[in-house]
PDB file of C-alpha atoms in Angstrom:
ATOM      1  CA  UNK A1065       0.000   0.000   0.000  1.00 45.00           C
ATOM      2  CA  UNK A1066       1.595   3.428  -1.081  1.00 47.00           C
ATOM      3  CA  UNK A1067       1.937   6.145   1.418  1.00 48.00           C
ATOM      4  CA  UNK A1068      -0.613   9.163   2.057  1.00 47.00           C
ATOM      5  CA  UNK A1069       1.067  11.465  -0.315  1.00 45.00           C
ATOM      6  CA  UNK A1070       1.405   8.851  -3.292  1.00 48.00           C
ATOM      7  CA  UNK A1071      -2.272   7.959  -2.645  1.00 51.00           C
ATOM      8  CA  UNK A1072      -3.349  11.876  -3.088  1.00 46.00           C
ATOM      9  CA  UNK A1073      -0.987  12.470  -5.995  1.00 44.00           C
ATOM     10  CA  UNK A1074      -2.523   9.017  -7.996  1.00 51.00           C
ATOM     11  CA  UNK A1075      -6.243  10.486  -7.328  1.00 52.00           C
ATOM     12  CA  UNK A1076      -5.285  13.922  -8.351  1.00 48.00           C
ATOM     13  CA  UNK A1077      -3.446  12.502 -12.207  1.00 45.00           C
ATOM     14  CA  UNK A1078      -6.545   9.859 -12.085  1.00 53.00           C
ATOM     15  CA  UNK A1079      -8.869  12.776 -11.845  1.00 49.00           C
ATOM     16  CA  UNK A1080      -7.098  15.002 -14.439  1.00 45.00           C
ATOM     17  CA  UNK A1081      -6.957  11.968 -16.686  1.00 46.00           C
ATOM     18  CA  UNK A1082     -10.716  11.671 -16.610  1.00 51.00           C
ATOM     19  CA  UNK A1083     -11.539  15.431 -16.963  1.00 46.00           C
ATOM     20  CA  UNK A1084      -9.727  15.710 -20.062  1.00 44.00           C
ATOM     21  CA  UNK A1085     -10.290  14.619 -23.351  1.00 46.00           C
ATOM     22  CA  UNK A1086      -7.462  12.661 -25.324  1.00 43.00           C
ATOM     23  CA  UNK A1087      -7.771  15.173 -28.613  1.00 40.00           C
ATOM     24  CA  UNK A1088      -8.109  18.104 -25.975  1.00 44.00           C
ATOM     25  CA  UNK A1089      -4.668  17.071 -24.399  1.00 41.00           C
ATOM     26  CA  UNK A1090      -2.979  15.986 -27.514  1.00 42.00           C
ATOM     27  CA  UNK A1091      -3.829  19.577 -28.905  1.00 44.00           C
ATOM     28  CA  UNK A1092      -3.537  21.658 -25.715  1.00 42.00           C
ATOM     29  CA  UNK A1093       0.211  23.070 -26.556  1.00 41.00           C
ATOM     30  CA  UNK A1094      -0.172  22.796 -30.273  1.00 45.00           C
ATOM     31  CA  UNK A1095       1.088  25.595 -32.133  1.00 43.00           C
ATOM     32  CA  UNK A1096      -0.754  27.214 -34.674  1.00 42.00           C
ATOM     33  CA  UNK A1097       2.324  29.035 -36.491  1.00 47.00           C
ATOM     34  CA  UNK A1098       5.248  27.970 -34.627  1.00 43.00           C
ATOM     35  CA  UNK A1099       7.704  30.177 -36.720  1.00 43.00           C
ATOM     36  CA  UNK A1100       6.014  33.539 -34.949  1.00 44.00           C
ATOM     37  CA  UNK A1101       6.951  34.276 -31.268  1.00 42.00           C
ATOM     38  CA  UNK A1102       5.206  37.279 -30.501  1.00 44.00           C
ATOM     39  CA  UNK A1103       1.678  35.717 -31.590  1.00 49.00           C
ATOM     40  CA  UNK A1104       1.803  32.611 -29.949  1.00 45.00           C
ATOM     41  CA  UNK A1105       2.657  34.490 -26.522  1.00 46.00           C
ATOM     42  CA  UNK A1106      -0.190  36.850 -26.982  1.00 49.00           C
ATOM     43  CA  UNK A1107      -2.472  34.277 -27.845  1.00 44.00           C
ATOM     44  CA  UNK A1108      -1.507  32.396 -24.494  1.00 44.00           C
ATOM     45  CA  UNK A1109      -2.029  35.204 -22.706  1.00 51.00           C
ATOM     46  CA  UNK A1110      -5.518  36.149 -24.260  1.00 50.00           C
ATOM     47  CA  UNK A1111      -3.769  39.339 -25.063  1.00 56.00           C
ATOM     48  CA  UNK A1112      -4.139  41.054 -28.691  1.00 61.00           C
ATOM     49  CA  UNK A1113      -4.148  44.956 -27.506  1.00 69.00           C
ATOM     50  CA  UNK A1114      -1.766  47.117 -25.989  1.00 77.00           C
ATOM     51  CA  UNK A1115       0.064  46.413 -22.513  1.00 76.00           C
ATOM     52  CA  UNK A1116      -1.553  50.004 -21.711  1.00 77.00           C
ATOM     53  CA  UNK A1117      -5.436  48.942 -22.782  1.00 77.00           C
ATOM     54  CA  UNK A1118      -4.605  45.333 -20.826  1.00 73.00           C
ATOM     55  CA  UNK A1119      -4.022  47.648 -17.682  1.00 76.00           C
ATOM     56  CA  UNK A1120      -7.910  49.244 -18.034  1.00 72.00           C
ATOM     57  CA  UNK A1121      -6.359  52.408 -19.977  1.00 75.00           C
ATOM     58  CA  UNK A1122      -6.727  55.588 -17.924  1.00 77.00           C
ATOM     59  CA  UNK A1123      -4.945  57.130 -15.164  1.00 81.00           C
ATOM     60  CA  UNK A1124      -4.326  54.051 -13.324  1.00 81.00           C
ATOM     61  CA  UNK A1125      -2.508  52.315 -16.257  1.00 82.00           C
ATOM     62  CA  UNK A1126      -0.457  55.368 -16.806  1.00 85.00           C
ATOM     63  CA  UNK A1127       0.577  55.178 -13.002  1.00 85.00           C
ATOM     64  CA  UNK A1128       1.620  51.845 -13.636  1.00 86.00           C
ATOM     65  CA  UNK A1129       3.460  52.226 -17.335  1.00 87.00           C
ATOM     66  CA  UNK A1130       5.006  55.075 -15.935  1.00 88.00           C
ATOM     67  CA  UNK A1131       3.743  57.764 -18.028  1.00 88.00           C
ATOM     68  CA  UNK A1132       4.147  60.287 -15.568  1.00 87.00           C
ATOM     69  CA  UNK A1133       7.391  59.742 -13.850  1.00 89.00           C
ATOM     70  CA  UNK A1134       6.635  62.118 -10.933  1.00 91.00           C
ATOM     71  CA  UNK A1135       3.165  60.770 -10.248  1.00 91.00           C
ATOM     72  CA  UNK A1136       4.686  56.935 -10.205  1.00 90.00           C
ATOM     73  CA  UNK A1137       7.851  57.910  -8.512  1.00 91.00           C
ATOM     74  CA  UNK A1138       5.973  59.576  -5.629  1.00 92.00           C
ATOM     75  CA  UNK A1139       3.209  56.287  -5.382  1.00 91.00           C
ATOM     76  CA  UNK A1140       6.504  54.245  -5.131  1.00 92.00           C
ATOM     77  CA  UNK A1141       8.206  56.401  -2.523  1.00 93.00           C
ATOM     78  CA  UNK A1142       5.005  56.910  -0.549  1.00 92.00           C
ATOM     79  CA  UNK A1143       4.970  52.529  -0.686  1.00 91.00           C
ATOM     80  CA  UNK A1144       8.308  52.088   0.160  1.00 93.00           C
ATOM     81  CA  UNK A1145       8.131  54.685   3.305  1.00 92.00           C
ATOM     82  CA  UNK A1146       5.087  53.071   4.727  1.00 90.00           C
ATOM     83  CA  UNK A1147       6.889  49.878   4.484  1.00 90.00           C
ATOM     84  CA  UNK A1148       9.651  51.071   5.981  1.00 91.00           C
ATOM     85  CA  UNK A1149       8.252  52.897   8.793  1.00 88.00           C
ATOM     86  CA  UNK A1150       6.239  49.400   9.828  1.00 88.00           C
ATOM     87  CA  UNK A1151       8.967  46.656   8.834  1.00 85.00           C
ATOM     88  CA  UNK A1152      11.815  48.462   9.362  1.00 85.00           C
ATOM     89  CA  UNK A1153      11.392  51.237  12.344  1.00 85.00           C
ATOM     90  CA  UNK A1154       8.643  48.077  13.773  1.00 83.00           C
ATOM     91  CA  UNK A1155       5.856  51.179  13.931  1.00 84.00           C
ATOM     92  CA  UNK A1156       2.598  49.843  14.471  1.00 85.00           C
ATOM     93  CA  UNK A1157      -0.645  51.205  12.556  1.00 83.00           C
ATOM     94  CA  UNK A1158      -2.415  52.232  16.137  1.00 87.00           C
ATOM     95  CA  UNK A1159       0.930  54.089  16.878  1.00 87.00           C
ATOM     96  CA  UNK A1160       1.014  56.429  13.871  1.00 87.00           C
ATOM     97  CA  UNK A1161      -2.662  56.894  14.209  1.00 88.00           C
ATOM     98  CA  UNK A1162      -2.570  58.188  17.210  1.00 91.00           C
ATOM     99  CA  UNK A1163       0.686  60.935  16.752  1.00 90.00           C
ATOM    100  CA  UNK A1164      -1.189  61.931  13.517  1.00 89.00           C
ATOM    101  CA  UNK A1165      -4.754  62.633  15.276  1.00 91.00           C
ATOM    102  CA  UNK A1166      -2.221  64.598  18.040  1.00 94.00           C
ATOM    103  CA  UNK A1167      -0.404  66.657  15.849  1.00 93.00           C
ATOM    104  CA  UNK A1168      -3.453  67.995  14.115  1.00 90.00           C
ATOM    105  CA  UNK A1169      -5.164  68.666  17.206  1.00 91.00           C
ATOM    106  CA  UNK A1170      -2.131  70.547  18.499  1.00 92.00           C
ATOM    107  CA  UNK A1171      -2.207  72.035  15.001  1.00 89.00           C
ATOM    108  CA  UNK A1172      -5.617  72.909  15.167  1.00 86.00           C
ATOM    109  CA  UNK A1173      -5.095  74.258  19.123  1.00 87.00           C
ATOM    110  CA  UNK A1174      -2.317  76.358  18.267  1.00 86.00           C
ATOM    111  CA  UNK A1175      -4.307  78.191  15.633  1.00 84.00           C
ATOM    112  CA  UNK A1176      -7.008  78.419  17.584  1.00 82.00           C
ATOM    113  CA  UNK A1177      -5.235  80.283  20.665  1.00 80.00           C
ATOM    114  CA  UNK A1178      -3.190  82.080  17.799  1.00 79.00           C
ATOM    115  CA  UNK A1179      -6.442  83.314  16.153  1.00 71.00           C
ATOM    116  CA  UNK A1180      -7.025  86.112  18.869  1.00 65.00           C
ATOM    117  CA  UNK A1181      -3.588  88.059  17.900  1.00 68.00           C
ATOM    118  CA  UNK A1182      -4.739  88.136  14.111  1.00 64.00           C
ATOM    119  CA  UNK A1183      -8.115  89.281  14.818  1.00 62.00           C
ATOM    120  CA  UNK A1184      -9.155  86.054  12.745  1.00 59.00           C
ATOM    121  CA  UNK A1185     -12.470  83.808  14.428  1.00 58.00           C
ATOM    122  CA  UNK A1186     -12.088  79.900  15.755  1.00 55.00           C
ATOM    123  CA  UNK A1187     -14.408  79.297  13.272  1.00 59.00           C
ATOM    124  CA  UNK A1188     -12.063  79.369  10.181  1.00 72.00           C
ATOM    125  CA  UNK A1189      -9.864  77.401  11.654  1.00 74.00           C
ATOM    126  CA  UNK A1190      -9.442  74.190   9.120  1.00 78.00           C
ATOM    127  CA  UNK A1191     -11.169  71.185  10.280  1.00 81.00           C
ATOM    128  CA  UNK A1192     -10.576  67.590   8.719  1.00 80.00           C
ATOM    129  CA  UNK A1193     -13.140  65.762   7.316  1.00 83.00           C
ATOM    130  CA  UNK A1194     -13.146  62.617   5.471  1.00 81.00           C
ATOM    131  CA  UNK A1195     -16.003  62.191   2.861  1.00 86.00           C
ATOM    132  CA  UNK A1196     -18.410  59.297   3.432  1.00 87.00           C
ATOM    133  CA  UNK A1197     -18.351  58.727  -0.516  1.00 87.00           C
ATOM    134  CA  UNK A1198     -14.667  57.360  -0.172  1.00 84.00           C
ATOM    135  CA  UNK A1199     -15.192  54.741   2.168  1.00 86.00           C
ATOM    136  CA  UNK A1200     -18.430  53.670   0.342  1.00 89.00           C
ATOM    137  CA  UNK A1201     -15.822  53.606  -2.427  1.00 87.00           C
ATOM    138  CA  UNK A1202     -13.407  52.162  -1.009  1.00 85.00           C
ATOM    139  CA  UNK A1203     -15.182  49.368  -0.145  1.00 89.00           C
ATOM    140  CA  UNK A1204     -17.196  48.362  -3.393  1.00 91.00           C
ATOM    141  CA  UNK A1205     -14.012  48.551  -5.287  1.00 86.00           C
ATOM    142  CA  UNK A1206     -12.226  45.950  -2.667  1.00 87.00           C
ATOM    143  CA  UNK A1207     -15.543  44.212  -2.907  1.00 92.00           C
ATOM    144  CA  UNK A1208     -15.700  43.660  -6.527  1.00 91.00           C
ATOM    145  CA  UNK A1209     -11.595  42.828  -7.307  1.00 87.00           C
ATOM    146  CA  UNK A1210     -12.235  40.404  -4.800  1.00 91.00           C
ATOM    147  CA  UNK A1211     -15.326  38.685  -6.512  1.00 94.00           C
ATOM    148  CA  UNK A1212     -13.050  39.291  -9.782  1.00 91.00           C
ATOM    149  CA  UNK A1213     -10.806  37.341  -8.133  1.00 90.00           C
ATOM    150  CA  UNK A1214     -12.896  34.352  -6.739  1.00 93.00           C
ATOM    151  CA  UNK A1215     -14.759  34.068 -10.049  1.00 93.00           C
ATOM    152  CA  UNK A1216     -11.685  33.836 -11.951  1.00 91.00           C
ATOM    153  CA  UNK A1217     -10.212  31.050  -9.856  1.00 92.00           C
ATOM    154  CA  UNK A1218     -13.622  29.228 -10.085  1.00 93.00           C
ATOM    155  CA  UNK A1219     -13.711  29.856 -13.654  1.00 92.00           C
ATOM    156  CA  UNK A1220      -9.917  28.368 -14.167  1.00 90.00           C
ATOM    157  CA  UNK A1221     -11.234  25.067 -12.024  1.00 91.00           C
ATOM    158  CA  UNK A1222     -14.445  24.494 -14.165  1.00 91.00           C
ATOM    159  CA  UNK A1223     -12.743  25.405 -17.614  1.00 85.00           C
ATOM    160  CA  UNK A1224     -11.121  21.539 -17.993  1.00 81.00           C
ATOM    161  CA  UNK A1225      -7.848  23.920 -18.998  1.00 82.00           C
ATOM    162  CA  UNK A1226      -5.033  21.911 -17.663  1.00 81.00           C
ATOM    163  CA  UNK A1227      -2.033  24.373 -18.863  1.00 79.00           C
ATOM    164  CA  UNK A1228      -3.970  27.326 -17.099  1.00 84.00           C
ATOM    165  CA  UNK A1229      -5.308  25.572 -14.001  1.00 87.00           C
ATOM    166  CA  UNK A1230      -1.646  24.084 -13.626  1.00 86.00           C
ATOM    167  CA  UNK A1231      -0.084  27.829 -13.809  1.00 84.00           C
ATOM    168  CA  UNK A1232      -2.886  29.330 -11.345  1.00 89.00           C
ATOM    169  CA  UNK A1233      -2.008  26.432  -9.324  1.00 91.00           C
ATOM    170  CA  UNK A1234       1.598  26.581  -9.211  1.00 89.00           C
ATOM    171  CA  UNK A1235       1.343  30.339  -9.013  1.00 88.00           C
ATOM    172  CA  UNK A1236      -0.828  30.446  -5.705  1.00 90.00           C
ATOM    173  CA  UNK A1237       1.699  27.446  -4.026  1.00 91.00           C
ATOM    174  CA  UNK A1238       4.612  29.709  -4.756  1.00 86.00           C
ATOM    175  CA  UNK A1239       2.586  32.500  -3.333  1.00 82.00           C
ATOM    176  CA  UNK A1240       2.077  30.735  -0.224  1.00 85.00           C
ATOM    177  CA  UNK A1241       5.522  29.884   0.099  1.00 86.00           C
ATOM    178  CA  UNK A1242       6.692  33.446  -0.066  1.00 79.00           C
ATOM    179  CA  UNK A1243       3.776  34.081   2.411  1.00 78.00           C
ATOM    180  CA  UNK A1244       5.927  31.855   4.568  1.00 82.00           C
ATOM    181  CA  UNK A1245       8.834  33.543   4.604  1.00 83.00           C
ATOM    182  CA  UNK A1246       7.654  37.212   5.158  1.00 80.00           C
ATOM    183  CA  UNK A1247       4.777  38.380   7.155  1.00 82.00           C
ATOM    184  CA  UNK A1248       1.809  40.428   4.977  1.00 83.00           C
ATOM    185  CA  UNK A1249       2.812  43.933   4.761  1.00 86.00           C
ATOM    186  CA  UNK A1250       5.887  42.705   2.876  1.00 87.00           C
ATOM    187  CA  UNK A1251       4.044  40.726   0.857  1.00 83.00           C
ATOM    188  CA  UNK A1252       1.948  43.364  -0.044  1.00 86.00           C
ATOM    189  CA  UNK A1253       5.054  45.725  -0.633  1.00 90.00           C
ATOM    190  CA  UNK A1254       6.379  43.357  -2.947  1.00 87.00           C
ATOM    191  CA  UNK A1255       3.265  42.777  -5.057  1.00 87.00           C
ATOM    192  CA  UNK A1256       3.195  46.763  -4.781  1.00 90.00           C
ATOM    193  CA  UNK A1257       6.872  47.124  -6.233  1.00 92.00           C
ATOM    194  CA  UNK A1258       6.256  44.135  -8.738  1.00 90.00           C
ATOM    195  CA  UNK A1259       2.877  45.674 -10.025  1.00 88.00           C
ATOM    196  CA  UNK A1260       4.741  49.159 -10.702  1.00 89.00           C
ATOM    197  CA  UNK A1261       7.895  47.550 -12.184  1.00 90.00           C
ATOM    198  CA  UNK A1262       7.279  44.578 -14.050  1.00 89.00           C
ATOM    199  CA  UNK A1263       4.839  46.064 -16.575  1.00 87.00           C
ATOM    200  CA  UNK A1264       6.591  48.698 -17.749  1.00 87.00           C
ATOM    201  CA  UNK A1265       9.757  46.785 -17.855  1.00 88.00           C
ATOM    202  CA  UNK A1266       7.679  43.537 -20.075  1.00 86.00           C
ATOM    203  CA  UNK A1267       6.621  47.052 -22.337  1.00 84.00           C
ATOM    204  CA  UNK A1268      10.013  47.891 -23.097  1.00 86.00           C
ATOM    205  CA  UNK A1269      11.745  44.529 -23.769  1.00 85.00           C
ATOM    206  CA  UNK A1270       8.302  42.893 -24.722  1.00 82.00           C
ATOM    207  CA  UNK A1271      10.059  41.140 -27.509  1.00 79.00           C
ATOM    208  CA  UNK A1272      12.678  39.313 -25.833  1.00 84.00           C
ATOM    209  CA  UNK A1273      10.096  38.174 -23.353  1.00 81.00           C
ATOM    210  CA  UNK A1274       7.873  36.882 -25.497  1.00 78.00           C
ATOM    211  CA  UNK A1275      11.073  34.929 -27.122  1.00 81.00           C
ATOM    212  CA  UNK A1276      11.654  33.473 -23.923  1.00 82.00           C
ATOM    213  CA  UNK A1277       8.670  33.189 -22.711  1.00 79.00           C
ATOM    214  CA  UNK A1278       7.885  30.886 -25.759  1.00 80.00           C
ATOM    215  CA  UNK A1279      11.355  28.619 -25.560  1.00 82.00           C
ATOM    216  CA  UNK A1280       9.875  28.336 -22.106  1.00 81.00           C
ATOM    217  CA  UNK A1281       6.070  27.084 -23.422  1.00 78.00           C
ATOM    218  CA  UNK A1282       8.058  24.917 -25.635  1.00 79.00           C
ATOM    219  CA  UNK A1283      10.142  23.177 -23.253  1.00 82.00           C
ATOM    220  CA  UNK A1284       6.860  22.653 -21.025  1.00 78.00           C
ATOM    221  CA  UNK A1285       4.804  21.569 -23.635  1.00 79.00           C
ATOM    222  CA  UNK A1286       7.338  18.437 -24.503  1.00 80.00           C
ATOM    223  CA  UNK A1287       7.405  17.620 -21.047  1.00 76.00           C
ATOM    224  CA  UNK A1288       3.731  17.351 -20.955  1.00 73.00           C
ATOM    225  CA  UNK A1289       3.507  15.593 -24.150  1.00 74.00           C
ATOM    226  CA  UNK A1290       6.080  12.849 -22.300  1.00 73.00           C
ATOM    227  CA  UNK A1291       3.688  13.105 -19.304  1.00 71.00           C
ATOM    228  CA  UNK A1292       0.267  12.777 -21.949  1.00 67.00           C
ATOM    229  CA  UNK A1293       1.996   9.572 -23.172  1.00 69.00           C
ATOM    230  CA  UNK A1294       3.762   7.727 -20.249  1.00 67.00           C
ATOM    231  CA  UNK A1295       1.006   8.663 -17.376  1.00 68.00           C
ATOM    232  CA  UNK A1296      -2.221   9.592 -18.841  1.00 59.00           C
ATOM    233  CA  UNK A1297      -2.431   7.028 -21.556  1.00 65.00           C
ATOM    234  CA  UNK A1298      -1.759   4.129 -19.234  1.00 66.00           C
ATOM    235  CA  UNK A1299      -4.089   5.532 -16.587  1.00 67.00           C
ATOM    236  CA  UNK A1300      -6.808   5.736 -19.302  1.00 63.00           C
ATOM    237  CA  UNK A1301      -5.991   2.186 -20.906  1.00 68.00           C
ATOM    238  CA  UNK A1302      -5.804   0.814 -17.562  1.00 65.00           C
ATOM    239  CA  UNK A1303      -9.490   2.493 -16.806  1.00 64.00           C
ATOM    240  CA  UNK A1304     -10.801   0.766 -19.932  1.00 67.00           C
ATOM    241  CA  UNK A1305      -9.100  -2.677 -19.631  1.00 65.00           C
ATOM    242  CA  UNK A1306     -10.814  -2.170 -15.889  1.00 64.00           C
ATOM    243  CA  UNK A1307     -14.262  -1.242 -17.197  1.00 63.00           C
ATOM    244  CA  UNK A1308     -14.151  -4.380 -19.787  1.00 63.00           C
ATOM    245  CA  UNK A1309     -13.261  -6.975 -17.104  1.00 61.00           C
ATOM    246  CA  UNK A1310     -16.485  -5.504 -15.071  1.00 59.00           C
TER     247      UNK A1310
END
């Protein structure tokens, strides 16, 4: 009798053997035009616009291309000293809360008891207000990037896609294994950095990605083929010899 693991890994191929067709995995890494790189990579990645429309277009994907230097530079520097304050300086949220609410009440006392000597009223001293429309904001646009989320994930496990469910797969392990070695702000701070970075850097040398990204397809897709014939086909004759005996 095989051990736990072996036991889980045999119904997990089994299963994947059975949810796939033998045409649909004979054809899933099949080239239509292997002589173009660029294509094929764009293809893979449902991707036949710009980097810039991919983004959502607008302000937001300028931030992130780098359009505006100043505006990007300044989102960056305003991540990294957050990060820095609470990882590095080990500031706590409640902490900087607090000194902020003091120094605008001392702010606001100061030029309160200062109004008298410019013959100016307490009442024009500035007062800080956040707008209830920004939290109701705030919290519909968490709310629906996190449905976007969940329904893409779902929509990965129902679509029989084994290349795609097999990246989103390996993609969320090695995100737990980060998650492992750093607690969440720097997680965060990293997918921060990586989100303002690595777009605007796959803009500029989006050719030689795409080159490499495709050797990389390549190699995977001969792997898999190895896989296709040496696993799945003998799980699937070994089903049907089964089936016949019953």
């Amino acid at each position: 009798m095989g051990t736990m693991p072996e036991n889980i890994l045999n119904n997990i191929v089994e299963s994947l053997a059975e949810s796939i067709p033998k045409q649909d995995a004979a054809a899933l890494f099949q080239e239509e035009n292997p002589h173009s790189a660029a294509p094929l990579y764009n293809r893979l990645l449902n991707r036949q616009k710009t980097v810039h429309h991919v983004l959502g277009g607008g302000k937001s994907a300028d931030v992130l291309l780098w359009r505006n230097k100043k505006i990007s530079g300044s989102v960056l520097a305003g991540a990294t000293a957050i990060w820095v304050l609470f990882e590095w300086l080990n500031y706590h949220f409640l902490t900087l809360l607090f000194i902020a609410l003091v120094l605008v009440m001392l702010a606001q006392f100061v030029w309160s008891s200062a109004s008298g000597f410019f013959s100016r009223s307490s009442s024009q001293v500035p007062r800080l207000k956040l707008p209830e429309e920004l939290f109701v904001n705030v919290g519909m646009v968490v709310g629906s990037e996190v449905n976007k989320a969940l329904g893409f994930l779902q929509d990965v496990a129902l679509s029989r896609d084994l290349k795609q469910f097999l990246v989103v797969v390996a993609s969320l392990w090695a995100a737990a294994i980060i998650g492992s070695w750093c607690n969440f702000l720097t997680v965060l701070y990293v997918g921060f950095v990586a989100v303002h970075t690595l777009p605007v850097l796959y803009e500029r040398y989006e050719d030689q990605v795409d080159s490499f990204a495709c050797q990389l397809l390549g190699q995977f897709r001969n792997h898999y083929q190895k896989l296709d014939a040496g696993i799945f086909s003998k799980i699937a004759e070994a089903k049907l010899n089964a089936k016949k005996h019953e």
